[in-house]
Amino acid sequence: MTTIALLGDIHLPDREDTVKDLVWDWALAEARRQGAELLVGLGDLTSVGTLKAAQRVRRKLDATELPFVLSPGNAEFRTRAQTAAVLSALSTPRQHGEVLVLDSAKGSFSDDSRADLAALPASGRRNLLVATHCPPADLPEGDRAMLEELAAAGVIGCLAVGHKHWDASSGCCQQIRGLDPDKAQGGPPALVIMRRGPVGWQRQDISCPLADPLNWSEAERREWLANLGISAMGQTLPALAEARAEGVAAVELRYEATRGIADDELLPALAAWRGAGGRCLSMHCPSIAWQDGVVTGVSELRACAEYSRRLGVDRVTVHVPGVTVQELRRDAVPYGALLDATCDCLRPLVDAGIAIGIENMHMRDAERVGDKRGFGYIPRECQEWIEALRGRLGKDAVAFHLDIGHARNNNWYSSLYNLSEWYAEMGSWLSGCHLHQYSLVDGRYDNHYPLHEIYGGFISLASFFMSWHLGQCRHVPMFLEIRHESSIASYRSLRSALGLARGEDA
């Protein structure tokens, strides 16, 4: 019997302190434990194709003392100046025993790969395992036809592919969700063992236990749930009623949707929610921006701060200012004006002991990479703004509010700064989080979709749970910020996914 370990789509970044390295180390150790005779990489082993990451991938593979063959992925081509060095660092023979790896990193087979496939019929070899990055549906018709003919003839017994981040099986094709805890869908990141026996290739999926919160104690899962809350969005009173009924401890209101509600309706609703166990009330504040040479939104932010004090909120969420990177750094006037205005508006909150969380933003459809994009899309910029506010308002007054949907739906920057990198870089800065899924709908990526699964859609929560459990992320209030249905539905779904019932029903 031949035993092969399939490793795909880990997207290792340059930094070595993310939870991805823990998953990669586990996968290599588990492959040895399973008796793997060969390690097969299915591509996207680096995040953005940098030499530092590629060398770490290679170093850890070498340390296993097992033979390995690697197929490149599209991620290995993302940093063009380093591509040649990366491909050299990850270079291996294209064939090893019963395994052939093909290069489909650019969406079609390389000339060498086509030549290798063309030579197979005359070789007399059968029931081979062929590994490549892209699944057949993503390949040109001619490449797809070569695979189909060889599979029909029994030459290819198993076609192993990655790239999509979810599992699928069709005929001899085995697609794997891979090892990335930021992206693996349908379950925790997984190692796949393929064993060739008398009846062909048999697949075994082994999920990474480090990435599965069901392996936590019930007390640990309940502690996580006790920090999970909902955003009311535009439905303040219904959301408070739902939070009260479900025992949700954290609620975030939006100023524009709440300010018009009469006190004799709002205050009793808040008191009833507090009486049912509500512990953290947050207010999502309006934003300030630099437009046409002036700071806008100041009166709204100042009014929101006063309103928040009157309601007795525990914390507020404030976006980074609406200004381009170029404007904020090239000219001291926007920087000083925005900082003065923000501190003037927020100082009454500091005096009242109300915590302030500064939220990251993300690339818009019309924006391009560079200094003309908006500010606050990457960790360093968020740190810079928070430090500037702390210099005026006090170190303990201002922290970071991470929106994971913004970090993930961030064009090029979502690859340059993976979710795992945000957790590693900003986890100790946290005072709150927004959780939501993002989706591709009608050809457009959008945020604030329901989050009904731990491992579903473009965002997997596996890395978030890992970072939380390891203490890399501070344990802070989290708000499900859902626009397309009530946030309470996602709350119930995640509670169920954690194997928990409502507190008093457990």
PDB file of N, CA, C and O in Angstrom, residues 86 131 223 337 489:
ATOM      1  N   VAL A  86      11.284  32.406  -5.444  1.00  0.00           N
ATOM      2  CA  VAL A  86      10.284  31.581  -4.752  1.00  0.00           C
ATOM      3  C   VAL A  86      10.138  30.237  -5.449  1.00  0.00           C
ATOM      4  O   VAL A  86      10.135  29.171  -4.810  1.00  0.00           O
ATOM      5  N   ALA A 131      -1.295  15.418  -9.180  1.00  0.00           N
ATOM      6  CA  ALA A 131      -1.606  16.522  -8.263  1.00  0.00           C
ATOM      7  C   ALA A 131      -1.329  17.847  -8.944  1.00  0.00           C
ATOM      8  O   ALA A 131      -0.310  18.022  -9.610  1.00  0.00           O
ATOM      9  N   GLU A 223     -17.702  30.819  27.699  1.00  0.00           N
ATOM     10  CA  GLU A 223     -17.036  32.110  27.889  1.00  0.00           C
ATOM     11  C   GLU A 223     -16.969  32.870  26.572  1.00  0.00           C
ATOM     12  O   GLU A 223     -17.179  34.093  26.537  1.00  0.00           O
ATOM     13  N   ALA A 337      -6.076  68.742  11.648  1.00  0.00           N
ATOM     14  CA  ALA A 337      -7.493  69.103  11.771  1.00  0.00           C
ATOM     15  C   ALA A 337      -8.335  67.892  12.175  1.00  0.00           C
ATOM     16  O   ALA A 337      -9.242  68.000  13.021  1.00  0.00           O
ATOM     17  N   ALA A 489     -30.208  35.697  14.214  1.00  0.00           N
ATOM     18  CA  ALA A 489     -30.189  34.403  13.534  1.00  0.00           C
ATOM     19  C   ALA A 489     -28.760  33.852  13.481  1.00  0.00           C
ATOM     20  O   ALA A 489     -28.539  32.646  13.689  1.00  0.00           O
TER      21      ALA A 489
END
